[in-house]
Structure formats: C-alpha cells, structure tokens
mmCIF file of C-alpha atoms in Angstrom:
data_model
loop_
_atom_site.group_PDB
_atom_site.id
_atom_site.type_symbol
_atom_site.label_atom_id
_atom_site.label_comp_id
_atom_site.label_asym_id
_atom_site.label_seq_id
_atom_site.Cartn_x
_atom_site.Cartn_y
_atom_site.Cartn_z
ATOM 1 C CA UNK F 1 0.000 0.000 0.000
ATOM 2 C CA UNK F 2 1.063 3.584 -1.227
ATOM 3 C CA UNK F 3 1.868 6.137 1.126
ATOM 4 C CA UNK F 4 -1.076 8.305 -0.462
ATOM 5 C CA UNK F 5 -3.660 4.809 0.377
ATOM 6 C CA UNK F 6 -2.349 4.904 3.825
ATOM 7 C CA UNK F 7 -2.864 8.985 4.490
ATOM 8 C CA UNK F 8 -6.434 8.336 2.247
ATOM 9 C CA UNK F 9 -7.696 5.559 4.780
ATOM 10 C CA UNK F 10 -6.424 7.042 8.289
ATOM 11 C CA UNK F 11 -8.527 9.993 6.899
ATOM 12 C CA UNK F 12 -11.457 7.813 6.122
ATOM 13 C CA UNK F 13 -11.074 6.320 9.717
ATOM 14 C CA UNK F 14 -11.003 8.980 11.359
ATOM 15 C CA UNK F 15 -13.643 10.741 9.980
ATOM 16 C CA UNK F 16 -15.359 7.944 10.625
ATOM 17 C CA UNK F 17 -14.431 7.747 14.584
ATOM 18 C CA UNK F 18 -16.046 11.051 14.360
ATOM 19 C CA UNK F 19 -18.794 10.498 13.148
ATOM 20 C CA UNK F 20 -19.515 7.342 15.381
ATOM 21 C CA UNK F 21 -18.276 9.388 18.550
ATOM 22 C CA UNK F 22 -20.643 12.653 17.500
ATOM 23 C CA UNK F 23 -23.349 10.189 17.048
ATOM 24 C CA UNK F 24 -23.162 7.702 20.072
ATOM 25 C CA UNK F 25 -22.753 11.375 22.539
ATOM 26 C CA UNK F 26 -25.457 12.858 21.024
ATOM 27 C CA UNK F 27 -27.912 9.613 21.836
ATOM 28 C CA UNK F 28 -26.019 9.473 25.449
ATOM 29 C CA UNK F 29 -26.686 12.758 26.355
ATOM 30 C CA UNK F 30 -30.263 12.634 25.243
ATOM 31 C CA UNK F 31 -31.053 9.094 27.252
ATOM 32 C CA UNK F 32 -29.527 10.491 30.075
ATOM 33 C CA UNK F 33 -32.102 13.665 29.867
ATOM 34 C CA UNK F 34 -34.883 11.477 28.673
ATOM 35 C CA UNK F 35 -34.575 8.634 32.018
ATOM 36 C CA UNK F 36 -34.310 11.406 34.192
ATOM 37 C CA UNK F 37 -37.076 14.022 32.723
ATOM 38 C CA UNK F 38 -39.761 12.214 30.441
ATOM 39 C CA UNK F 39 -39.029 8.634 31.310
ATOM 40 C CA UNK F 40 -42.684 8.273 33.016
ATOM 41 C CA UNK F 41 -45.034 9.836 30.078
ATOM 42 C CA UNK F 42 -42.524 7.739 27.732
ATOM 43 C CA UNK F 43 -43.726 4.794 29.556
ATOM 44 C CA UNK F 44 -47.013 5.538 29.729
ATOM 45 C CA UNK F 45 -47.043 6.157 26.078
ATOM 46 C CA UNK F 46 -45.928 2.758 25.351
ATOM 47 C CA UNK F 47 -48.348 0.967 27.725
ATOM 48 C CA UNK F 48 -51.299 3.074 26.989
ATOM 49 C CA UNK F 49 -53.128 0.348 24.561
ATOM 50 C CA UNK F 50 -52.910 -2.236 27.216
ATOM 51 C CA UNK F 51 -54.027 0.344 29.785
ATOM 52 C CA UNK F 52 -57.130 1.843 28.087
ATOM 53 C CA UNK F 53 -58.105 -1.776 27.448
ATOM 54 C CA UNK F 54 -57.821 -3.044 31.465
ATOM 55 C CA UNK F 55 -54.660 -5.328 31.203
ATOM 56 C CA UNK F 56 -52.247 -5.616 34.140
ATOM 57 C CA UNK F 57 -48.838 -5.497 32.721
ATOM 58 C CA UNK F 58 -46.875 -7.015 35.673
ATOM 59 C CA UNK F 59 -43.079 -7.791 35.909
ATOM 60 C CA UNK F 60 -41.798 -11.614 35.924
ATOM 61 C CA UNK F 61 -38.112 -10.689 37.358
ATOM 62 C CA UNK F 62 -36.494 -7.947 39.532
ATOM 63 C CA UNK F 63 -34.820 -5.576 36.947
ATOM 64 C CA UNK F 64 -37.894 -6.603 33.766
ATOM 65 C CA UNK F 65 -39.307 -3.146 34.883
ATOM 66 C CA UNK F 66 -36.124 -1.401 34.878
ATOM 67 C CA UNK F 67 -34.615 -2.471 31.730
ATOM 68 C CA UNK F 68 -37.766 -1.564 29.985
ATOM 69 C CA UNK F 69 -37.632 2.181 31.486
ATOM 70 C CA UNK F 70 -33.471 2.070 30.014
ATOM 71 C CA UNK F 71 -34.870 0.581 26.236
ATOM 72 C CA UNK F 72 -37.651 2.341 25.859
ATOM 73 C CA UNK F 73 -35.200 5.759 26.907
ATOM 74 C CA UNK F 74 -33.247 4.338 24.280
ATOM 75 C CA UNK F 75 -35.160 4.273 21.662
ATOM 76 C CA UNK F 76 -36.729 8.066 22.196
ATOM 77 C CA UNK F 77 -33.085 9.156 22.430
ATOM 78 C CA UNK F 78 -32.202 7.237 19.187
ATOM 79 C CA UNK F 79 -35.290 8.896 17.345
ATOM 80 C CA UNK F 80 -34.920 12.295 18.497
ATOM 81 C CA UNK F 81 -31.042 12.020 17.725
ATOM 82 C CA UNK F 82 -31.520 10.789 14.505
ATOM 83 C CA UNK F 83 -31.307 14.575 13.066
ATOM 84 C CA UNK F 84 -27.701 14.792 14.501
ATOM 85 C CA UNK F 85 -27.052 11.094 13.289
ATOM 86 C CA UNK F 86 -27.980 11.936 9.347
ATOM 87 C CA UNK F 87 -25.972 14.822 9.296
ATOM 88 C CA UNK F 88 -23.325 13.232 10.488
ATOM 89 C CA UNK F 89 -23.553 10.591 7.911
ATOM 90 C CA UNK F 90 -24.366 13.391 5.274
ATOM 91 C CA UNK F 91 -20.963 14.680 6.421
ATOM 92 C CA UNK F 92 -18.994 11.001 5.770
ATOM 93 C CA UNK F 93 -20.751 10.625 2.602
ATOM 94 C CA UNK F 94 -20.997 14.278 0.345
ATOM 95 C CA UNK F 95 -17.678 14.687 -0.417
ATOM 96 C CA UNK F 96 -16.780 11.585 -2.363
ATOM 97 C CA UNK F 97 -20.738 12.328 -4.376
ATOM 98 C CA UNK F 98 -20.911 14.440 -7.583
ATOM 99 C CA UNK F 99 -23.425 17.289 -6.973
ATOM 100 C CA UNK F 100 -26.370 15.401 -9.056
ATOM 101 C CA UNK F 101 -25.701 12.421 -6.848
ATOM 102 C CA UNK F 102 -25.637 14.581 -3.998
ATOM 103 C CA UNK F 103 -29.140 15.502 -4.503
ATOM 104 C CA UNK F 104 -30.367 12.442 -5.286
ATOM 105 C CA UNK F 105 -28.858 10.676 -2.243
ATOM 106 C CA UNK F 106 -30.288 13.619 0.075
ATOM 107 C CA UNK F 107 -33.897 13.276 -1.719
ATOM 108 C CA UNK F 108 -33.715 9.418 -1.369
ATOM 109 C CA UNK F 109 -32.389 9.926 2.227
ATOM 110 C CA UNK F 110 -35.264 12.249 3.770
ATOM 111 C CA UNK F 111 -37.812 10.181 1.880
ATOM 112 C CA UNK F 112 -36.758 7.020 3.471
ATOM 113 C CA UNK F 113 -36.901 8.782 6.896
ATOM 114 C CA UNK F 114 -40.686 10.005 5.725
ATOM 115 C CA UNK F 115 -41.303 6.213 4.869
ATOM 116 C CA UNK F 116 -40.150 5.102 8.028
ATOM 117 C CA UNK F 117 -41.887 7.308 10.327
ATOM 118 C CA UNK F 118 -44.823 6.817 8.423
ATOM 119 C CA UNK F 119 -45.037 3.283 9.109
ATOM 120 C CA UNK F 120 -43.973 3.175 12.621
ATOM 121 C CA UNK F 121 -47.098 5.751 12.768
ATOM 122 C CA UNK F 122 -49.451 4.160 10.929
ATOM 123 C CA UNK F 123 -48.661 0.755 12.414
ATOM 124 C CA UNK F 124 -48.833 1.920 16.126
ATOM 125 C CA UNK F 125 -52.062 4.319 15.675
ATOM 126 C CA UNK F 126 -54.466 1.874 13.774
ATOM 127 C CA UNK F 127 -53.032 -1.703 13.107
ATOM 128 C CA UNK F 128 -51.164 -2.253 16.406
ATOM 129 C CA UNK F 129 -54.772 -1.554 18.560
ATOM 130 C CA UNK F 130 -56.235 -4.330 16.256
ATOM 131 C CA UNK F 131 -53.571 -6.637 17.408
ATOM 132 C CA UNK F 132 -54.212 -5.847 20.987
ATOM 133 C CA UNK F 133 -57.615 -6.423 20.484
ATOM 134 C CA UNK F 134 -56.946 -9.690 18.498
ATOM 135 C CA UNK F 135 -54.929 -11.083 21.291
ATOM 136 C CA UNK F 136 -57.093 -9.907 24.376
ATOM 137 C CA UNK F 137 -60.198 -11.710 23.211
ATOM 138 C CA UNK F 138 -58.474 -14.666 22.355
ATOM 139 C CA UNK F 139 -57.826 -14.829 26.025
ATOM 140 C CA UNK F 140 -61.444 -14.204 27.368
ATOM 141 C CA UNK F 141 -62.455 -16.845 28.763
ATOM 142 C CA UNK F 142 -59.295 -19.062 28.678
ATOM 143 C CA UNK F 143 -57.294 -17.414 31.343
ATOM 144 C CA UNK F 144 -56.644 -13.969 33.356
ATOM 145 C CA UNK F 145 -55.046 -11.321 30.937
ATOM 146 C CA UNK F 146 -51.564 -10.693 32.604
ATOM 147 C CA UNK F 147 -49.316 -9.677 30.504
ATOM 148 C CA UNK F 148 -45.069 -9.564 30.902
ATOM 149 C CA UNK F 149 -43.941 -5.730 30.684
ATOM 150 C CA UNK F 150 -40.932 -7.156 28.874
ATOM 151 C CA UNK F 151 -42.630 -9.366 26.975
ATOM 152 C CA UNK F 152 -45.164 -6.586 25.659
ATOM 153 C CA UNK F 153 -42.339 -4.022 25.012
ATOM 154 C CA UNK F 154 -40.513 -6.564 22.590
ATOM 155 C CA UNK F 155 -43.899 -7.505 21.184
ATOM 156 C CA UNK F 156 -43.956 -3.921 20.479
ATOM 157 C CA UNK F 157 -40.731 -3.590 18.943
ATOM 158 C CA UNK F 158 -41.247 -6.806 16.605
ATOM 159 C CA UNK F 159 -44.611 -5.593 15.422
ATOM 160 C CA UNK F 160 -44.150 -2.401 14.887
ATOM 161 C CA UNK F 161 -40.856 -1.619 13.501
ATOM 162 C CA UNK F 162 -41.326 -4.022 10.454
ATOM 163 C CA UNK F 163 -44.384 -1.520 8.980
ATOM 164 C CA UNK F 164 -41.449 1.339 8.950
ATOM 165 C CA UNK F 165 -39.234 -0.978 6.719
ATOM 166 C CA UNK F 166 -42.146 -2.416 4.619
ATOM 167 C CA UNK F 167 -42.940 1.254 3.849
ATOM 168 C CA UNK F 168 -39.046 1.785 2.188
ATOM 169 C CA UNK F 169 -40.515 -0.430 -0.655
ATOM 170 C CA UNK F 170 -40.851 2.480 -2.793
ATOM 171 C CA UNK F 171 -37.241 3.730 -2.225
ATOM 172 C CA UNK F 172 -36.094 -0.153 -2.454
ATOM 173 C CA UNK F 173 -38.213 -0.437 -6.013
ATOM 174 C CA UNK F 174 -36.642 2.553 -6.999
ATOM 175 C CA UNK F 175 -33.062 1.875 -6.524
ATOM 176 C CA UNK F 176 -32.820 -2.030 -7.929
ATOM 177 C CA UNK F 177 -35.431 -0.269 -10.704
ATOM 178 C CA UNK F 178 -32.179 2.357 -11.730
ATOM 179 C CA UNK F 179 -30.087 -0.916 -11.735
ATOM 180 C CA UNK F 180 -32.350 -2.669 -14.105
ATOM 181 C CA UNK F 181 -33.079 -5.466 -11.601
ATOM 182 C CA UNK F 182 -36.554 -3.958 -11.356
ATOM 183 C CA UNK F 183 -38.898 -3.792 -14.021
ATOM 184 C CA UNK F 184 -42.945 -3.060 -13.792
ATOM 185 C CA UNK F 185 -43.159 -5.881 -15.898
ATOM 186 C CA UNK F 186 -41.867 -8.030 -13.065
ATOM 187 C CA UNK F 187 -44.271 -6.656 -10.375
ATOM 188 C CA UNK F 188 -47.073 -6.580 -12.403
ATOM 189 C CA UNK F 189 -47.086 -9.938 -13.213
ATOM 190 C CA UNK F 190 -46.751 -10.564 -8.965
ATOM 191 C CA UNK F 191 -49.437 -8.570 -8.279
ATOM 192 C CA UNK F 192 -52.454 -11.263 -7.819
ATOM 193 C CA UNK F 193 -49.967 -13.371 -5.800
ATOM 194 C CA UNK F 194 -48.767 -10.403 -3.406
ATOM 195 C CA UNK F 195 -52.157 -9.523 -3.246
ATOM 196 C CA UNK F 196 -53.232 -13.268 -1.856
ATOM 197 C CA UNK F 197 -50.124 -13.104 0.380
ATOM 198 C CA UNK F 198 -51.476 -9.262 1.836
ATOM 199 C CA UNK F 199 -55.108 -10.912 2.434
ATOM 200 C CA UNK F 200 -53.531 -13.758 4.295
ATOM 201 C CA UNK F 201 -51.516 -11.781 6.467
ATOM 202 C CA UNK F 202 -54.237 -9.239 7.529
ATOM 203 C CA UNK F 203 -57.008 -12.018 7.932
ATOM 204 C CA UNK F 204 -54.107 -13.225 10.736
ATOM 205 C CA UNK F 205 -53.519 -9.982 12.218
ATOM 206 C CA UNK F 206 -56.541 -7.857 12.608
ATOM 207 C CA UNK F 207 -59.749 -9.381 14.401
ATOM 208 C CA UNK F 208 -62.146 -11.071 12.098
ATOM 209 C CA UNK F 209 -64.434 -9.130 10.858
ATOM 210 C CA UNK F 210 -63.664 -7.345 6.729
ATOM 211 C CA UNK F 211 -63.199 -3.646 8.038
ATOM 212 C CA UNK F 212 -60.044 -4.426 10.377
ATOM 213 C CA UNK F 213 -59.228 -6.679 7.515
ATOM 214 C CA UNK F 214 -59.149 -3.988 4.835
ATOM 215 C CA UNK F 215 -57.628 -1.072 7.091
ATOM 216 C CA UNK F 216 -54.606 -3.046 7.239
ATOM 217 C CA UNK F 217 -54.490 -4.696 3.034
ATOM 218 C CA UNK F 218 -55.377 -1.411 1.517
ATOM 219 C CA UNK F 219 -52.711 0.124 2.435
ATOM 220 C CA UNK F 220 -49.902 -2.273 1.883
ATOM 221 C CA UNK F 221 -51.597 -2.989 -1.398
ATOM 222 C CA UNK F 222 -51.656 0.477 -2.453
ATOM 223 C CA UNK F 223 -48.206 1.108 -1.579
ATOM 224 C CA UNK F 224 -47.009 -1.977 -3.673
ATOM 225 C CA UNK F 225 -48.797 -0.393 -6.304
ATOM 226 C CA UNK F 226 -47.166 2.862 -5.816
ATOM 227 C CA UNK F 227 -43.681 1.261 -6.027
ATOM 228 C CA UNK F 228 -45.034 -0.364 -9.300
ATOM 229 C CA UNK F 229 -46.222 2.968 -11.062
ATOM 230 C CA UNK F 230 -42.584 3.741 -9.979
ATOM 231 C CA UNK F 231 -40.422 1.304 -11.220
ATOM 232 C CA UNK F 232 -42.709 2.258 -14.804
ATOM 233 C CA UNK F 233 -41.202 5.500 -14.736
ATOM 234 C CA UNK F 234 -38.203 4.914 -13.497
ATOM 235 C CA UNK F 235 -34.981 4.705 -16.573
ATOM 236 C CA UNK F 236 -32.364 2.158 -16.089
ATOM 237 C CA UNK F 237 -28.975 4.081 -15.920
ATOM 238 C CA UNK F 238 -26.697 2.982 -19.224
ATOM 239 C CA UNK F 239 -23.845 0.813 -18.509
ATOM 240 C CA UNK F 240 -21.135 3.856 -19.029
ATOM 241 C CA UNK F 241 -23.690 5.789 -16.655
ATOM 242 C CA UNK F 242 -23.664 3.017 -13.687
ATOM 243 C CA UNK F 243 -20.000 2.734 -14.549
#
C-alpha cells in the first residue's frame, strides 16, 4: 500500500471515529435527559393500549421493569437524535458524491426517513390496537389477561418496527429499478400473488371481521402499487452511466 492509500484511509477512519463518537454522545446525552425528565409519560405512552383496554402489565423478574424504562429511553433518544445522526452521515458521505448524486442521495435519504416514520405511525395508531384487540379476546375466557412488561415491550418492537421498513418499498423499487433489476413488468405480473399473500396476512392480524381486515391490506396494497407505477417511470442508468 502507497503512502497516499495509507494517508487516504487514516482519513477515512477517522472521519469515521467522528462520526460514530458525535453520534453515540449525542444519543447518550439525550437518554440520560430522557430517564431522568420524560421517562414516566414515555412509559405511559408505550403501555397506553394495554391500559385503556384493562390489562395488568406485571413484571416476571427484579430488573424486567427497569430495563424496559433504560430501552424504551433508548429508543426516544435514538429517534430524536436521529437529526444529529444523518448529518453526520451526510458529512462522511458528500464529499466523495458528484453534486447530481448529492441531490439524489439527500432526496432518497429524507424520503426514506418520511417512509419510516410513516409506518412506525401508521402501524402503532391503527393496526397495532387491532392486534391488541386480536390477542385480548383470544384470552377471554381461557385465562386472566396478565401480561409480561418485557414481553409486551418486545412484542412492540417486533410488530411495529417491520411496517417502517415495509414502507421503504418504494425507495427499495426505486433503486434495484435504476439498476435494471426492477422492471414493472416483473411486479405486475406478482401482483395477484402479493395480493393473496397481503389478504392472508391481515385475515391473521386484525380481528375477524372485513373492516379491520381492509384497514390493514389497503394500504400495503396500495403502496405496492405505488412502487409499481414507480419502477414504470423509473430509466435504467446505461452501462457507461452506472460505470
């Protein structure tokens, strides 16, 4: 290695080590402010479907309670650092991007971030309830509702965090649609068979009756058909282009 690769990647690592260090205080300092200040209404937040419903969330173990107040601190520190955590990684990432890229990458980046938030939103405000719902009544009558705090948080977690990365598909379709590994072609012909596989997967999640059912498939239909009409208008870049 050249004495011009070595100067080129200590620069790379440390601007990296800055990054990561910027980043990692800027969450630290937040879910230090956050456990001491707003931990309570953070909590509350959280438990409030299984509250307004009448199920006691107990603890199984002496520090269940506590860890959940330190993750769920976490996480609100994460999200509200994540402006300080982009530009960061906007920092890292312009200067070796040609100005068009640059824009692109910044458009693709705060639309992702839209996406995300979206889902998490969506998911928690109207699909999550129906899951609550689904999974109290299947309890009535078979045993007392008493449900693990840790168990619910990671329940949570796992339910809701995978509607914020189903609701990239757009971006995802966009990007392998500028590679050519996309085409509308391809997801058109999918369509009746992602359509089954969205039926099956709302008849499992909401409670059965057909409007639960359809406030969870519309939406995930519609946005697969969104990424569709993309990938139509989207132009493959030319081999010297990619290049």
């Amino acid at each position: 290695m050249s004495t011009d690769q070595k100067q080129a990647l200590s620069a790379h690592l440390k601007a990296i080590r800055r990054m990561l260090i910027i980043s990692v205080a800027a969450v630290a300092v937040l879910f230090v402010l956050f456990f001491y200040l707003l931990c309570g209404p953070l909590v509350d937040f959280v438990l409030a479907p299984v509250r307004a419903r009448g199920i006691e969330v107990i603890t199984t173990s002496v520090s269940e309670a506590l860890m959940m107040q330190f993750k769920v601190c976490l996480i609100a520190a994460v999200i509200a650092g994540m402006p300080v955590i982009i530009w960061q990684i906007w920092v890292f990432v312009s200067p070796a991007l040609y100005p068009q890229e640059k824009r692109l990458f910044a458009t693709l980046f705060f639309v992702a971030l839209l996406l995300f938030v979206g889902g998490v939103v969506f998911c928690y405000c109207l699909v999550f309830p129906m899951a609550i719902d689904l999974f109290w009544s299947a309890a009535d009558g078979v045993a007392s509702t008493l449900w693990s705090v840790k168990e619910y948080f990671n329940f949570v977690l796992s339910f809701v965090l995978p509607f914020g990365l189903m609701f990239e598909l757009p971006v995802v379709v966009y990007m392998l649609a500028r590679r050519g590994l996309v085409t509308y072609q391809k997801l058109a012909h999918s369509r009746k068979y992602v359509i089954l596989v969205i039926a099956i997967i709302a008849a499992i999640l909401t409670p059965p009756d057909a409007v639960s059912q359809c406030m969870l498939a519309i939406p995930m239909i519609l946005l697969y058909e969104v990424a569709a009409q993309l990938a139509r208008l989207v132009k493959p870049k030319k081999p010297a282009e990619a290049q």
